[in-house]
PDB file of C-alpha atoms in Angstrom:
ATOM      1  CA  UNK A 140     -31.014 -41.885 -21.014  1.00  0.00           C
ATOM      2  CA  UNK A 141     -29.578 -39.963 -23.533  1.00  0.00           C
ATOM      3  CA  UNK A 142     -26.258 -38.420 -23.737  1.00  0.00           C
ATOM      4  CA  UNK A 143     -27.473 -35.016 -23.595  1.00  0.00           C
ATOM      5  CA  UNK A 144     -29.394 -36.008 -20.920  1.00  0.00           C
ATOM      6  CA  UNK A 145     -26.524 -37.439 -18.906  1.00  0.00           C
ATOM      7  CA  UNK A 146     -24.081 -34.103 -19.307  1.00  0.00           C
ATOM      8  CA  UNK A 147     -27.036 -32.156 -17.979  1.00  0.00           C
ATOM      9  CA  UNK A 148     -27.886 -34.243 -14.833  1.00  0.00           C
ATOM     10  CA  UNK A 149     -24.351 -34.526 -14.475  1.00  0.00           C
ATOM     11  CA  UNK A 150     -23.911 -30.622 -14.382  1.00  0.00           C
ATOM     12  CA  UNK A 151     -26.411 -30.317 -12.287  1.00  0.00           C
ATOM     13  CA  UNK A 152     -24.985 -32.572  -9.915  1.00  0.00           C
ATOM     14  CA  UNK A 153     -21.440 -31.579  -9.980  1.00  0.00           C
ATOM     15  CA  UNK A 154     -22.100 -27.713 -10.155  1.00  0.00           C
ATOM     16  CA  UNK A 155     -22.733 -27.761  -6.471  1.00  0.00           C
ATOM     17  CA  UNK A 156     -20.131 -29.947  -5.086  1.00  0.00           C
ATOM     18  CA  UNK A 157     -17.864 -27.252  -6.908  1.00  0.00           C
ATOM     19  CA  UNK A 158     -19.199 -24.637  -5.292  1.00  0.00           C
ATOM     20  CA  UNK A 159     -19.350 -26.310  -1.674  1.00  0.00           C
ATOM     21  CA  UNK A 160     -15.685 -27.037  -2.024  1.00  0.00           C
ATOM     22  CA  UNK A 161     -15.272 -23.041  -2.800  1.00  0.00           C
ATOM     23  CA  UNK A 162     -17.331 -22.054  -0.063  1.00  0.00           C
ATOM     24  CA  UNK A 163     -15.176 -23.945   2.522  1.00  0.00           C
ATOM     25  CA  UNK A 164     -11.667 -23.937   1.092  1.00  0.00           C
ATOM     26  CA  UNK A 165     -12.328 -20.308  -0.589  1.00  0.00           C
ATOM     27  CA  UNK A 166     -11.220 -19.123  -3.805  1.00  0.00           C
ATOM     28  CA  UNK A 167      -7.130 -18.446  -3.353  1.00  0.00           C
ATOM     29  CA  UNK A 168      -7.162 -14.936  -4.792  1.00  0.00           C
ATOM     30  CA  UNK A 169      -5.010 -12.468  -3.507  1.00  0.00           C
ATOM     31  CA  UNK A 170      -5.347  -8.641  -3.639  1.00  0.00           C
ATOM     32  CA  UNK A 171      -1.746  -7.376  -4.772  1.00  0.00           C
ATOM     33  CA  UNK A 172      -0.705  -4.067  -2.664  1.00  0.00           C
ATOM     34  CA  UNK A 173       1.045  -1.580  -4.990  1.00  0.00           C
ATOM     35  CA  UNK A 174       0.527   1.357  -2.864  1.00  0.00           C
ATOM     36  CA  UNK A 175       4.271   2.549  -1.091  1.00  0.00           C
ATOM     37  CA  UNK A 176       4.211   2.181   2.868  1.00  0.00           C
ATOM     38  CA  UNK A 177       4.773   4.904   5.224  1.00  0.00           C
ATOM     39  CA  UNK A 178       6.195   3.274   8.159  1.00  0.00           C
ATOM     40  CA  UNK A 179       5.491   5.660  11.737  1.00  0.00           C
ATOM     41  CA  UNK A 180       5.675   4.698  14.932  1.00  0.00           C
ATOM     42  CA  UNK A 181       1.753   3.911  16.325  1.00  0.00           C
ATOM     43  CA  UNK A 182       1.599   7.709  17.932  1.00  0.00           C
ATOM     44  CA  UNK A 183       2.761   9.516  14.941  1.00  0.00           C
ATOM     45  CA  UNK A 184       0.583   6.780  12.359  1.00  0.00           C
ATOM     46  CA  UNK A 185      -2.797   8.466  14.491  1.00  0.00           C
ATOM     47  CA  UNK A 186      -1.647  11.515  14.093  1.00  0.00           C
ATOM     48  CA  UNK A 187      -1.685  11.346  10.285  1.00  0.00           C
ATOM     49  CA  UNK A 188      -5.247   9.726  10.658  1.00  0.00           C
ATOM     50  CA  UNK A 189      -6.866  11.795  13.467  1.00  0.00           C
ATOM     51  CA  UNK A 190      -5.201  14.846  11.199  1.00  0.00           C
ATOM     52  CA  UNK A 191      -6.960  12.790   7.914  1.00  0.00           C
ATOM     53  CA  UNK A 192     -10.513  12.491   9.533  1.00  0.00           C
ATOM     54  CA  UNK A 193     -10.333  16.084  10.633  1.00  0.00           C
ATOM     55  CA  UNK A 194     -10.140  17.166   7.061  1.00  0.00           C
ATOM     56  CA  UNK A 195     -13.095  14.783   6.000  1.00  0.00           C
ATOM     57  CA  UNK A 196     -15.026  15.961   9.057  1.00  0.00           C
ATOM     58  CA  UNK A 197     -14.768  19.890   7.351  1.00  0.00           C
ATOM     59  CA  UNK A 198     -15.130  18.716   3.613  1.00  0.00           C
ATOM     60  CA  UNK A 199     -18.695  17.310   4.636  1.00  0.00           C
ATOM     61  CA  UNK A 200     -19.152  19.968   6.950  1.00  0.00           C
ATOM     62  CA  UNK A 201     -18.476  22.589   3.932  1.00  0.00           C
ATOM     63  CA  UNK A 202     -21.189  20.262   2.137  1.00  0.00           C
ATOM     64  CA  UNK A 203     -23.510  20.687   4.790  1.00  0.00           C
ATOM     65  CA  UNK A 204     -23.281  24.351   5.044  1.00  0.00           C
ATOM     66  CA  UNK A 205     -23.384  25.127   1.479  1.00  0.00           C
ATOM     67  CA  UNK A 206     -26.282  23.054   1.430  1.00  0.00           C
ATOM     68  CA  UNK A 207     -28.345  24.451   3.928  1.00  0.00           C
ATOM     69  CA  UNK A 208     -27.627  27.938   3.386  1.00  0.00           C
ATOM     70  CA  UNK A 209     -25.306  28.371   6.025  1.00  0.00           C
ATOM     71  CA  UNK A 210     -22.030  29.437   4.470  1.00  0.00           C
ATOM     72  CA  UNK A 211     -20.179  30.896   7.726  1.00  0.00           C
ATOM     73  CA  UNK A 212     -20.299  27.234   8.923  1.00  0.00           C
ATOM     74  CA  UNK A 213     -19.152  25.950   5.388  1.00  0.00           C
ATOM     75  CA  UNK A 214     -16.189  29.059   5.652  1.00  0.00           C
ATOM     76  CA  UNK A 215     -15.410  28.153   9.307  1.00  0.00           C
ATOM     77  CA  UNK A 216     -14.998  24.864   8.613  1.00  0.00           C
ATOM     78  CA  UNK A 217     -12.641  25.264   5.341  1.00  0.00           C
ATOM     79  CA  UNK A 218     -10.163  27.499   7.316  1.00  0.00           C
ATOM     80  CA  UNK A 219      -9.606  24.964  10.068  1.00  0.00           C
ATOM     81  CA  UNK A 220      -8.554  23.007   7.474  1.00  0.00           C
ATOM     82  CA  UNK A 221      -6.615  25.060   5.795  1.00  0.00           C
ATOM     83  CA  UNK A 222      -2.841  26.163   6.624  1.00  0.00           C
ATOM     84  CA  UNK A 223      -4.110  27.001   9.993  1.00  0.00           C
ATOM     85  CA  UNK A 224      -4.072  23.389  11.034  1.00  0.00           C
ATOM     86  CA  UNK A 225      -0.738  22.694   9.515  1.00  0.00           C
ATOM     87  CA  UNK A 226       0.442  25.838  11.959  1.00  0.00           C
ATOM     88  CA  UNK A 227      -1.167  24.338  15.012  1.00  0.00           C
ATOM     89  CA  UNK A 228      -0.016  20.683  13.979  1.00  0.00           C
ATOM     90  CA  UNK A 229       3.854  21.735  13.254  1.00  0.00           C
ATOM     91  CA  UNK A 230       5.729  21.991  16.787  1.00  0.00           C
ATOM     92  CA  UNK A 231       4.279  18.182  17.498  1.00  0.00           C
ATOM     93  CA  UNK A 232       5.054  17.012  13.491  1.00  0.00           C
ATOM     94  CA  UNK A 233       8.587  18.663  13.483  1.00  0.00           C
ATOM     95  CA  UNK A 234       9.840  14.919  13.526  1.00  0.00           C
ATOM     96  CA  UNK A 235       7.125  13.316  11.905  1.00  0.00           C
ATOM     97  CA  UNK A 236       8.121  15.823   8.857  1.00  0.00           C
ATOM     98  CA  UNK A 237      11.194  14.260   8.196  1.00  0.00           C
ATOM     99  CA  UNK A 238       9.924  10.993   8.092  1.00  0.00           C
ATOM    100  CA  UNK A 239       7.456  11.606   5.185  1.00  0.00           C
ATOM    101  CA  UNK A 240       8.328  11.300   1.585  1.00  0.00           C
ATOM    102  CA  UNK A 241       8.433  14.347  -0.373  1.00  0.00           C
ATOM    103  CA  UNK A 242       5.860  13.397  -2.592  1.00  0.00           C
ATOM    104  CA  UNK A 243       3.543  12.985   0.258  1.00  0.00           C
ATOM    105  CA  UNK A 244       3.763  16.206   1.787  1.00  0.00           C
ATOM    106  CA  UNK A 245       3.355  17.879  -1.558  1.00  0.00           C
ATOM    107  CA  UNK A 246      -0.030  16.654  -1.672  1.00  0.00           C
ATOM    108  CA  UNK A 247      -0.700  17.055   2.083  1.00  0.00           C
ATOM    109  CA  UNK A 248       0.418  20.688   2.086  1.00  0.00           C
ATOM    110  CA  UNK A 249      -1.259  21.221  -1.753  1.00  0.00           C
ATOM    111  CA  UNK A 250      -4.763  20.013   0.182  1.00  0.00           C
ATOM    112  CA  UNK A 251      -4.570  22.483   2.592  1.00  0.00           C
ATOM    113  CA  UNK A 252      -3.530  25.295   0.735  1.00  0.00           C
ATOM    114  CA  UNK A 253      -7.011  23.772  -1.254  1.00  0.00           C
ATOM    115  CA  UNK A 254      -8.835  24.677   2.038  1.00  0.00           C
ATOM    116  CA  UNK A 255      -7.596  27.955   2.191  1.00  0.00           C
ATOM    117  CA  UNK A 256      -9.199  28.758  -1.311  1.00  0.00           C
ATOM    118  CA  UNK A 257     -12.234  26.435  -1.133  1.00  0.00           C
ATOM    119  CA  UNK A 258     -12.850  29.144   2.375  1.00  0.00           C
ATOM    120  CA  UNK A 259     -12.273  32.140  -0.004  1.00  0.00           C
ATOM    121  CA  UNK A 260     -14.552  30.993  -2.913  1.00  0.00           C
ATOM    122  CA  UNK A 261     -17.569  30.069   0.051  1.00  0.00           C
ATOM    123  CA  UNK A 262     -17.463  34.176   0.720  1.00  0.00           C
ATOM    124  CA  UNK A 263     -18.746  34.337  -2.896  1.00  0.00           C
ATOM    125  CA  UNK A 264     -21.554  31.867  -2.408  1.00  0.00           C
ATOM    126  CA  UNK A 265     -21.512  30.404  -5.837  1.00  0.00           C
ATOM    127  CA  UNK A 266     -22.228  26.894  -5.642  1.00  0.00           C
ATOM    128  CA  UNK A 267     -21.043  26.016  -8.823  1.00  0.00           C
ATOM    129  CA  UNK A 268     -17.269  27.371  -8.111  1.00  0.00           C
ATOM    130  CA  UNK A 269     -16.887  26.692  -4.861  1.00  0.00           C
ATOM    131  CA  UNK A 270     -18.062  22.714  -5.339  1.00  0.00           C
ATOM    132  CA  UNK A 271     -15.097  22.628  -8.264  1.00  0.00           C
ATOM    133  CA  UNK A 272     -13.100  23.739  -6.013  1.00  0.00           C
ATOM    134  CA  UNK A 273     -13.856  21.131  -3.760  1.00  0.00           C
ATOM    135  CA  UNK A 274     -14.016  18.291  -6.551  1.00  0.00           C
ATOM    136  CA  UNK A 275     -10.622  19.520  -7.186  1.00  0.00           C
ATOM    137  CA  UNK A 276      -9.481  19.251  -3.456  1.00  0.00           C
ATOM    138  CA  UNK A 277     -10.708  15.691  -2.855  1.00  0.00           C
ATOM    139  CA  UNK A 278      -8.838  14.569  -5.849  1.00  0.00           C
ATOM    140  CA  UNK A 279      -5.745  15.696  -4.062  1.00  0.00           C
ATOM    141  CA  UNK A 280      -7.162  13.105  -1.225  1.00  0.00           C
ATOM    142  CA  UNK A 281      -7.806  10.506  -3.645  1.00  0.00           C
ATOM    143  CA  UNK A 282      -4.494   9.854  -5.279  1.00  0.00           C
ATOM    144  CA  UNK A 283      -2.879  10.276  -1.735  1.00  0.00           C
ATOM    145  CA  UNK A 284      -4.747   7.490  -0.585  1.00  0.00           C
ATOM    146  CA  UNK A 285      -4.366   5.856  -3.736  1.00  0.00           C
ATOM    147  CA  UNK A 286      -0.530   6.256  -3.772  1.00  0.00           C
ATOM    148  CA  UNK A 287       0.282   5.635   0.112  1.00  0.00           C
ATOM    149  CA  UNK A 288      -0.298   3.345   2.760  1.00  0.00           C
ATOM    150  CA  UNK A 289       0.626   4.241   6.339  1.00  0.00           C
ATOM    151  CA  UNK A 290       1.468   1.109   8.634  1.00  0.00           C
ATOM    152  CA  UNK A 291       2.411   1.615  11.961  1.00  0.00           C
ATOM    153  CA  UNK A 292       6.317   0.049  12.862  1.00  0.00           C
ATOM    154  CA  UNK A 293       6.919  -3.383  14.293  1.00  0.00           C
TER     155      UNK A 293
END
């Protein structure tokens, strides 16, 4: 056998012990966090989330009205969103508020006034503005979630 020969069958034989000892020890990568942590306490962490999925539920709500036709749904749905919600959310975040970093409710109140005028661009009913309006809105979401983490206290 040839040397060439022996590096391949070699190869071949040694490629899969390699990858048997990665399958059952596992590759020792670790994803570095850079995001800054919110600390709450567990009530006031699902408040920021149930408050989070509320204003997903009406961005693909506004999708799905503007998409069907049915633009009093897609208004509806931006306006509950809007500063409304921060009005009917404040007496139980009063503390929660405080806790927040600056930065962080910048954005949050930024995306809602974003709600407001996403609702007033849907009375128009052109597609084009009112989905760059939107583009612009999620963005807001983005590099929150991009920025922050919320964990709930130990």
């Amino acid at each position: 056998m040839r040397v060439g020969q022996k590096l391949v069958l070699f190869a071949l034989l040694f490629f899969p012990f390699i990858l048997a000892c990665f399958w059952v020890f596992g590759a020792k990568t670790k994803v570095q966090e850079k995001r800054v942590v919110i600390f709450l306490k567990e009530e006031e962490k699902e408040l920021v989330l149930m408050e989070m999925r509320e204003l997903l539920r009406s961005v693909n709500m506004i999708l799905y009205g503007i998409s069907t036709g049915d633009y009093d749904l897609a208004y509806r749905y931006a306006k509950s969103s809007g500063m409304d919600m921060v009005e009917k959310l404040s007496a139980v975040e009063k503390t929660l508020l405080l806790k927040l970093p600056d930065e962080f409710k910048k954005l949050g109140f930024a995306t809602h006034k974003g709600f407001d005028e996403v609702a007033e661009l849907i009375k128009s009913r052109e597609n084009q503005k009112i989905l760059s309006a939107l583009a612009e809105l999620t963005s807001k979401c983005v590099a929150c979630h991009d920025i922050y983490s919320i964990q709930a206290e130990k």
